[in-house]
Amino acid sequence: MKILVLHGPNLNLLGTREPEIYGSMTLGEIDAKLVELGKSLGADVKCLQSNHEGGLIDALHDARTWANGVLFNPGGYTHTSVALRDAIAAIGIPVVEVHLSNVYAREEFRHHSMISAVCKGKVIGFGWRSYALGLRGLLEAG
Ligand code: DQA
C-alpha cells in the first residue's frame, strides 16, 4: 500500500503556529511518526506540504498514478475550495479528511467543509493523532 499524506497552507509552521490549538509538534516530526507507523503497518507513506491551492491539486492528480489513498488536511482551503473538492472527486482513490483541531468547537466559518462529502471519512480533534487514526482507517477500510 502506498499512501500520500498531504498538508495544506500554514501547516509548515506547526510547532510555533498557535500551539495551544495545534500542539507543539513540528510538521517534520508528524511526518516522521506517520512514516514509522506506515512501516509498522506495511505501508509506504510519502508526505507533502503546499501553501498553494494549485500545488495541492497537482499533488492529488499525481497521487492517482501511484497512491492507494490520501490523508488530506487542506487547512483553511477546507472551508473555501470547490477546486479541491472537484480534484478529490476526480481522482477515484479514497481520501480521508484530517484536522488537528476540532473545527466544530471553533469559529462558525470552520464548521463547513467543502470536501467532506467527497471523502471516504474524516478524523478531527486529536492533534497529530488525527493523522495516525486516519492512516489506520485508510489502511483497514479504505
Ligand atoms: C485545520 C483547521 C482549519 O480550520 C485551519 O484553517 C487550519 C488547520 C486543522 O488541522 O485543525 O489551517 O485544518
mmCIF file with all atom_site columns, C-alpha atoms and ligand atoms in Angstrom:
data_model
loop_
_atom_site.group_PDB
_atom_site.id
_atom_site.type_symbol
_atom_site.label_atom_id
_atom_site.label_alt_id
_atom_site.label_comp_id
_atom_site.label_asym_id
_atom_site.label_entity_id
_atom_site.label_seq_id
_atom_site.pdbx_PDB_ins_code
_atom_site.Cartn_x
_atom_site.Cartn_y
_atom_site.Cartn_z
_atom_site.occupancy
_atom_site.B_iso_or_equiv
_atom_site.pdbx_formal_charge
_atom_site.auth_seq_id
_atom_site.auth_comp_id
_atom_site.auth_asym_id
_atom_site.auth_atom_id
_atom_site.pdbx_PDB_model_num
ATOM   1   C CA . MET A 1 1   ? 0.000   0.000  0.000   1.00 0.00 ? 1   MET A CA 1
ATOM   2   C CA . LYS A 1 2   ? 1.235   3.471  -0.886  1.00 0.00 ? 2   LYS A CA 1
ATOM   3   C CA . ILE A 1 3   ? -0.258  6.469  0.908   1.00 0.00 ? 3   ILE A CA 1
ATOM   4   C CA . LEU A 1 4   ? 0.118   10.199 0.264   1.00 0.00 ? 4   LEU A CA 1
ATOM   5   C CA . VAL A 1 5   ? -0.093  12.460 3.331   1.00 0.00 ? 5   VAL A CA 1
ATOM   6   C CA . LEU A 1 6   ? -0.929  15.919 2.013   1.00 0.00 ? 6   LEU A CA 1
ATOM   7   C CA . HIS A 1 7   ? -0.794  19.064 4.158   1.00 0.00 ? 7   HIS A CA 1
ATOM   8   C CA . GLY A 1 8   ? -2.226  22.427 3.099   1.00 0.00 ? 8   GLY A CA 1
ATOM   9   C CA . PRO A 1 9   ? -1.418  26.061 3.858   1.00 0.00 ? 9   PRO A CA 1
ATOM   10  C CA . ASN A 1 10  ? 0.263   27.211 7.062   1.00 0.00 ? 10  ASN A CA 1
ATOM   11  C CA . LEU A 1 11  ? 0.835   23.671 8.301   1.00 0.00 ? 11  LEU A CA 1
ATOM   12  C CA . ASN A 1 12  ? 4.561   24.118 7.568   1.00 0.00 ? 12  ASN A CA 1
ATOM   13  C CA . LEU A 1 13  ? 4.514   26.421 10.626  1.00 0.00 ? 13  LEU A CA 1
ATOM   14  C CA . LEU A 1 14  ? 3.330   23.715 13.040  1.00 0.00 ? 14  LEU A CA 1
ATOM   15  C CA . GLY A 1 15  ? 5.332   23.740 16.240  1.00 0.00 ? 15  GLY A CA 1
ATOM   16  C CA . THR A 1 16  ? 5.193   27.519 16.536  1.00 0.00 ? 16  THR A CA 1
ATOM   17  C CA . ARG A 1 17  ? 1.776   28.251 14.970  1.00 0.00 ? 17  ARG A CA 1
ATOM   18  C CA . GLU A 1 18  ? -0.892  28.698 17.692  1.00 0.00 ? 18  GLU A CA 1
ATOM   19  C CA . PRO A 1 19  ? 0.463   25.722 19.708  1.00 0.00 ? 19  PRO A CA 1
ATOM   20  C CA . GLU A 1 20  ? -2.478  25.935 22.145  1.00 0.00 ? 20  GLU A CA 1
ATOM   21  C CA . ILE A 1 21  ? -4.711  24.899 19.205  1.00 0.00 ? 21  ILE A CA 1
ATOM   22  C CA . TYR A 1 22  ? -2.425  22.805 17.017  1.00 0.00 ? 22  TYR A CA 1
ATOM   23  C CA . GLY A 1 23  ? 0.091   21.373 19.508  1.00 0.00 ? 23  GLY A CA 1
ATOM   24  C CA . SER A 1 24  ? 3.856   21.725 19.688  1.00 0.00 ? 24  SER A CA 1
ATOM   25  C CA . MET A 1 25  ? 4.997   19.076 17.227  1.00 0.00 ? 25  MET A CA 1
ATOM   26  C CA . THR A 1 26  ? 6.574   20.274 14.007  1.00 0.00 ? 26  THR A CA 1
ATOM   27  C CA . LEU A 1 27  ? 5.369   19.067 10.636  1.00 0.00 ? 27  LEU A CA 1
ATOM   28  C CA . GLY A 1 28  ? 8.643   17.161 10.211  1.00 0.00 ? 28  GLY A CA 1
ATOM   29  C CA . GLU A 1 29  ? 8.036   15.330 13.490  1.00 0.00 ? 29  GLU A CA 1
ATOM   30  C CA . ILE A 1 30  ? 4.463   14.448 12.499  1.00 0.00 ? 30  ILE A CA 1
ATOM   31  C CA . ASP A 1 31  ? 5.599   13.193 9.098   1.00 0.00 ? 31  ASP A CA 1
ATOM   32  C CA . ALA A 1 32  ? 8.316   11.042 10.738  1.00 0.00 ? 32  ALA A CA 1
ATOM   33  C CA . LYS A 1 33  ? 5.704   9.467  13.040  1.00 0.00 ? 33  LYS A CA 1
ATOM   34  C CA . LEU A 1 34  ? 3.448   8.687  10.072  1.00 0.00 ? 34  LEU A CA 1
ATOM   35  C CA . VAL A 1 35  ? 6.255   7.154  8.006   1.00 0.00 ? 35  VAL A CA 1
ATOM   36  C CA . GLU A 1 36  ? 7.157   4.988  11.030  1.00 0.00 ? 36  GLU A CA 1
ATOM   37  C CA . LEU A 1 37  ? 3.519   3.989  11.677  1.00 0.00 ? 37  LEU A CA 1
ATOM   38  C CA . GLY A 1 38  ? 3.090   3.234  7.981   1.00 0.00 ? 38  GLY A CA 1
ATOM   39  C CA . LYS A 1 39  ? 6.146   0.973  8.035   1.00 0.00 ? 39  LYS A CA 1
ATOM   40  C CA . SER A 1 40  ? 4.816   -0.941 11.046  1.00 0.00 ? 40  SER A CA 1
ATOM   41  C CA . LEU A 1 41  ? 1.525   -1.446 9.171   1.00 0.00 ? 41  LEU A CA 1
ATOM   42  C CA . GLY A 1 42  ? 3.195   -2.425 5.904   1.00 0.00 ? 42  GLY A CA 1
ATOM   43  C CA . ALA A 1 43  ? 2.537   0.845  4.077   1.00 0.00 ? 43  ALA A CA 1
ATOM   44  C CA . ASP A 1 44  ? 4.803   3.214  2.228   1.00 0.00 ? 44  ASP A CA 1
ATOM   45  C CA . VAL A 1 45  ? 3.945   6.782  3.337   1.00 0.00 ? 45  VAL A CA 1
ATOM   46  C CA . LYS A 1 46  ? 5.020   9.847  1.359   1.00 0.00 ? 46  LYS A CA 1
ATOM   47  C CA . CYS A 1 47  ? 4.421   13.328 2.841   1.00 0.00 ? 47  CYS A CA 1
ATOM   48  C CA . LEU A 1 48  ? 3.976   16.639 1.004   1.00 0.00 ? 48  LEU A CA 1
ATOM   49  C CA . GLN A 1 49  ? 3.011   20.172 2.046   1.00 0.00 ? 49  GLN A CA 1
ATOM   50  C CA . SER A 1 50  ? 1.986   23.134 -0.091  1.00 0.00 ? 50  SER A CA 1
ATOM   51  C CA . ASN A 1 51  ? 0.734   26.614 0.701   1.00 0.00 ? 51  ASN A CA 1
ATOM   52  C CA . HIS A 1 52  ? -0.805  26.828 -2.776  1.00 0.00 ? 52  HIS A CA 1
ATOM   53  C CA . GLU A 1 53  ? -4.183  25.544 -3.917  1.00 0.00 ? 53  GLU A CA 1
ATOM   54  C CA . GLY A 1 54  ? -2.821  24.611 -7.364  1.00 0.00 ? 54  GLY A CA 1
ATOM   55  C CA . GLY A 1 55  ? 0.096   22.727 -5.808  1.00 0.00 ? 55  GLY A CA 1
ATOM   56  C CA . LEU A 1 56  ? -2.348  20.685 -3.724  1.00 0.00 ? 56  LEU A CA 1
ATOM   57  C CA . ILE A 1 57  ? -4.461  19.953 -6.822  1.00 0.00 ? 57  ILE A CA 1
ATOM   58  C CA . ASP A 1 58  ? -1.356  18.848 -8.762  1.00 0.00 ? 58  ASP A CA 1
ATOM   59  C CA . ALA A 1 59  ? -0.348  16.557 -5.870  1.00 0.00 ? 59  ALA A CA 1
ATOM   60  C CA . LEU A 1 60  ? -3.844  14.982 -5.828  1.00 0.00 ? 60  LEU A CA 1
ATOM   61  C CA . HIS A 1 61  ? -3.762  14.418 -9.609  1.00 0.00 ? 61  HIS A CA 1
ATOM   62  C CA . ASP A 1 62  ? -0.295  12.878 -9.350  1.00 0.00 ? 62  ASP A CA 1
ATOM   63  C CA . ALA A 1 63  ? -1.404  10.613 -6.465  1.00 0.00 ? 63  ALA A CA 1
ATOM   64  C CA . ARG A 1 64  ? -3.873  8.997  -8.875  1.00 0.00 ? 64  ARG A CA 1
ATOM   65  C CA . THR A 1 65  ? -0.897  7.456  -10.709 1.00 0.00 ? 65  THR A CA 1
ATOM   66  C CA . TRP A 1 66  ? 0.852   5.868  -7.711  1.00 0.00 ? 66  TRP A CA 1
ATOM   67  C CA . ALA A 1 67  ? -1.081  6.047  -4.407  1.00 0.00 ? 67  ALA A CA 1
ATOM   68  C CA . ASN A 1 68  ? -3.748  3.749  -2.973  1.00 0.00 ? 68  ASN A CA 1
ATOM   69  C CA . GLY A 1 69  ? -5.131  6.543  -0.812  1.00 0.00 ? 69  GLY A CA 1
ATOM   70  C CA . VAL A 1 70  ? -4.598  10.045 0.541   1.00 0.00 ? 70  VAL A CA 1
ATOM   71  C CA . LEU A 1 71  ? -4.699  11.558 4.027   1.00 0.00 ? 71  LEU A CA 1
ATOM   72  C CA . PHE A 1 72  ? -5.502  15.208 3.466   1.00 0.00 ? 72  PHE A CA 1
ATOM   73  C CA . ASN A 1 73  ? -5.510  18.246 5.748   1.00 0.00 ? 73  ASN A CA 1
ATOM   74  C CA . PRO A 1 74  ? -6.379  21.145 3.435   1.00 0.00 ? 74  PRO A CA 1
ATOM   75  C CA . GLY A 1 75  ? -6.015  23.760 6.225   1.00 0.00 ? 75  GLY A CA 1
ATOM   76  C CA . GLY A 1 76  ? -8.043  26.900 5.526   1.00 0.00 ? 76  GLY A CA 1
ATOM   77  C CA . TYR A 1 77  ? -8.890  25.717 1.989   1.00 0.00 ? 77  TYR A CA 1
ATOM   78  C CA . THR A 1 78  ? -11.152 23.134 3.631   1.00 0.00 ? 78  THR A CA 1
ATOM   79  C CA . HIS A 1 79  ? -13.747 25.814 4.079   1.00 0.00 ? 79  HIS A CA 1
ATOM   80  C CA . THR A 1 80  ? -13.474 27.535 0.701   1.00 0.00 ? 80  THR A CA 1
ATOM   81  C CA . SER A 1 81  ? -12.196 25.372 -2.129  1.00 0.00 ? 81  SER A CA 1
ATOM   82  C CA . VAL A 1 82  ? -14.549 23.998 -4.773  1.00 0.00 ? 82  VAL A CA 1
ATOM   83  C CA . ALA A 1 83  ? -11.443 23.215 -6.847  1.00 0.00 ? 83  ALA A CA 1
ATOM   84  C CA . LEU A 1 84  ? -10.015 20.875 -4.182  1.00 0.00 ? 84  LEU A CA 1
ATOM   85  C CA . ARG A 1 85  ? -13.373 19.168 -3.823  1.00 0.00 ? 85  ARG A CA 1
ATOM   86  C CA . ASP A 1 86  ? -13.515 18.638 -7.597  1.00 0.00 ? 86  ASP A CA 1
ATOM   87  C CA . ALA A 1 87  ? -9.964  17.250 -7.617  1.00 0.00 ? 87  ALA A CA 1
ATOM   88  C CA . ILE A 1 88  ? -10.820 14.728 -4.880  1.00 0.00 ? 88  ILE A CA 1
ATOM   89  C CA . ALA A 1 89  ? -13.960 13.679 -6.743  1.00 0.00 ? 89  ALA A CA 1
ATOM   90  C CA . ALA A 1 90  ? -11.938 13.301 -9.944  1.00 0.00 ? 90  ALA A CA 1
ATOM   91  C CA . ILE A 1 91  ? -9.087  11.069 -8.793  1.00 0.00 ? 91  ILE A CA 1
ATOM   92  C CA . GLY A 1 92  ? -11.023 7.956  -7.840  1.00 0.00 ? 92  GLY A CA 1
ATOM   93  C CA . ILE A 1 93  ? -8.884  6.904  -4.861  1.00 0.00 ? 93  ILE A CA 1
ATOM   94  C CA . PRO A 1 94  ? -10.024 7.167  -1.222  1.00 0.00 ? 94  PRO A CA 1
ATOM   95  C CA . VAL A 1 95  ? -9.227  10.436 0.526   1.00 0.00 ? 95  VAL A CA 1
ATOM   96  C CA . VAL A 1 96  ? -9.540  10.841 4.306   1.00 0.00 ? 96  VAL A CA 1
ATOM   97  C CA . GLU A 1 97  ? -10.042 14.391 5.611   1.00 0.00 ? 97  GLU A CA 1
ATOM   98  C CA . VAL A 1 98  ? -7.912  15.205 8.648   1.00 0.00 ? 98  VAL A CA 1
ATOM   99  C CA . HIS A 1 99  ? -7.847  18.151 11.057  1.00 0.00 ? 99  HIS A CA 1
ATOM   100 C CA . LEU A 1 100 ? -5.679  18.589 14.108  1.00 0.00 ? 100 LEU A CA 1
ATOM   101 C CA . SER A 1 101 ? -8.279  20.724 15.894  1.00 0.00 ? 101 SER A CA 1
ATOM   102 C CA . ASN A 1 102 ? -11.979 20.119 16.497  1.00 0.00 ? 102 ASN A CA 1
ATOM   103 C CA . VAL A 1 103 ? -13.230 22.571 13.898  1.00 0.00 ? 103 VAL A CA 1
ATOM   104 C CA . TYR A 1 104 ? -16.796 22.351 15.276  1.00 0.00 ? 104 TYR A CA 1
ATOM   105 C CA . ALA A 1 105 ? -15.645 23.782 18.615  1.00 0.00 ? 105 ALA A CA 1
ATOM   106 C CA . ARG A 1 106 ? -14.172 26.824 16.838  1.00 0.00 ? 106 ARG A CA 1
ATOM   107 C CA . GLU A 1 107 ? -15.405 29.748 14.730  1.00 0.00 ? 107 GLU A CA 1
ATOM   108 C CA . GLU A 1 108 ? -18.554 29.127 12.686  1.00 0.00 ? 108 GLU A CA 1
ATOM   109 C CA . PHE A 1 109 ? -16.762 29.597 9.357   1.00 0.00 ? 109 PHE A CA 1
ATOM   110 C CA . ARG A 1 110 ? -14.763 26.445 10.174  1.00 0.00 ? 110 ARG A CA 1
ATOM   111 C CA . HIS A 1 111 ? -17.924 24.343 10.600  1.00 0.00 ? 111 HIS A CA 1
ATOM   112 C CA . HIS A 1 112 ? -18.434 23.861 6.879   1.00 0.00 ? 112 HIS A CA 1
ATOM   113 C CA . SER A 1 113 ? -16.116 21.670 4.841   1.00 0.00 ? 113 SER A CA 1
ATOM   114 C CA . MET A 1 114 ? -16.209 21.823 1.042   1.00 0.00 ? 114 MET A CA 1
ATOM   115 C CA . ILE A 1 115 ? -14.565 18.401 0.821   1.00 0.00 ? 115 ILE A CA 1
ATOM   116 C CA . SER A 1 116 ? -16.252 16.122 3.396   1.00 0.00 ? 116 SER A CA 1
ATOM   117 C CA . ALA A 1 117 ? -18.949 14.888 1.021   1.00 0.00 ? 117 ALA A CA 1
ATOM   118 C CA . VAL A 1 118 ? -16.388 13.532 -1.446  1.00 0.00 ? 118 VAL A CA 1
ATOM   119 C CA . CYS A 1 119 ? -14.103 11.985 1.196   1.00 0.00 ? 119 CYS A CA 1
ATOM   120 C CA . LYS A 1 120 ? -14.129 8.405  2.448   1.00 0.00 ? 120 LYS A CA 1
ATOM   121 C CA . GLY A 1 121 ? -14.110 9.601  6.062   1.00 0.00 ? 121 GLY A CA 1
ATOM   122 C CA . LYS A 1 122 ? -12.885 12.272 8.390   1.00 0.00 ? 122 LYS A CA 1
ATOM   123 C CA . VAL A 1 123 ? -10.836 12.411 11.629  1.00 0.00 ? 123 VAL A CA 1
ATOM   124 C CA . ILE A 1 124 ? -10.657 15.639 13.636  1.00 0.00 ? 124 ILE A CA 1
ATOM   125 C CA . GLY A 1 125 ? -9.730  16.958 17.051  1.00 0.00 ? 125 GLY A CA 1
ATOM   126 C CA . PHE A 1 126 ? -6.975  14.545 18.127  1.00 0.00 ? 126 PHE A CA 1
ATOM   127 C CA . GLY A 1 127 ? -3.987  16.742 17.291  1.00 0.00 ? 127 GLY A CA 1
ATOM   128 C CA . TRP A 1 128 ? -1.292  14.922 15.280  1.00 0.00 ? 128 TRP A CA 1
ATOM   129 C CA . ARG A 1 129 ? -3.001  11.655 16.220  1.00 0.00 ? 129 ARG A CA 1
ATOM   130 C CA . SER A 1 130 ? -5.850  12.581 13.852  1.00 0.00 ? 130 SER A CA 1
ATOM   131 C CA . TYR A 1 131 ? -3.410  11.689 11.064  1.00 0.00 ? 131 TYR A CA 1
ATOM   132 C CA . ALA A 1 132 ? -2.392  8.428  12.769  1.00 0.00 ? 132 ALA A CA 1
ATOM   133 C CA . LEU A 1 133 ? -6.038  7.385  13.190  1.00 0.00 ? 133 LEU A CA 1
ATOM   134 C CA . GLY A 1 134 ? -6.811  8.399  9.612   1.00 0.00 ? 134 GLY A CA 1
ATOM   135 C CA . LEU A 1 135 ? -3.893  6.319  8.343   1.00 0.00 ? 135 LEU A CA 1
ATOM   136 C CA . ARG A 1 136 ? -5.175  3.252  10.194  1.00 0.00 ? 136 ARG A CA 1
ATOM   137 C CA . GLY A 1 137 ? -8.679  3.854  8.805   1.00 0.00 ? 137 GLY A CA 1
ATOM   138 C CA . LEU A 1 138 ? -7.392  4.232  5.269   1.00 0.00 ? 138 LEU A CA 1
ATOM   139 C CA . LEU A 1 139 ? -5.329  1.036  5.515   1.00 0.00 ? 139 LEU A CA 1
ATOM   140 C CA . GLU A 1 140 ? -8.038  -1.039 7.176   1.00 0.00 ? 140 GLU A CA 1
ATOM   141 C CA . ALA A 1 141 ? -11.171 0.280  5.468   1.00 0.00 ? 141 ALA A CA 1
ATOM   142 C CA . GLY A 1 142 ? -10.018 2.435  2.562   1.00 0.00 ? 142 GLY A CA 1
HETATM 143 C C1 . DQA B 2 .   ? -7.050  22.869 10.382  1.00 0.00 ? 1   DQA B C1 1
HETATM 144 C C2 . DQA B 2 .   ? -8.354  23.618 10.698  1.00 0.00 ? 1   DQA B C2 1
HETATM 145 C C3 . DQA B 2 .   ? -8.582  24.738 9.705   1.00 0.00 ? 1   DQA B C3 1
HETATM 146 O O1 . DQA B 2 .   ? -9.786  25.436 10.024  1.00 0.00 ? 1   DQA B O1 1
HETATM 147 C C4 . DQA B 2 .   ? -7.433  25.727 9.738   1.00 0.00 ? 1   DQA B C4 1
HETATM 148 O O2 . DQA B 2 .   ? -7.619  26.722 8.748   1.00 0.00 ? 1   DQA B O2 1
HETATM 149 C C5 . DQA B 2 .   ? -6.114  25.061 9.584   1.00 0.00 ? 1   DQA B C5 1
HETATM 150 C C6 . DQA B 2 .   ? -5.862  23.816 10.306  1.00 0.00 ? 1   DQA B C6 1
HETATM 151 C C7 . DQA B 2 .   ? -6.720  21.804 11.449  1.00 0.00 ? 1   DQA B C7 1
HETATM 152 O O3 . DQA B 2 .   ? -5.913  20.933 11.153  1.00 0.00 ? 1   DQA B O3 1
HETATM 153 O O4 . DQA B 2 .   ? -7.260  21.856 12.567  1.00 0.00 ? 1   DQA B O4 1
HETATM 154 O O5 . DQA B 2 .   ? -5.200  25.577 8.937   1.00 0.00 ? 1   DQA B O5 1
HETATM 155 O O6 . DQA B 2 .   ? -7.206  22.197 9.139   1.00 0.00 ? 1   DQA B O6 1
#
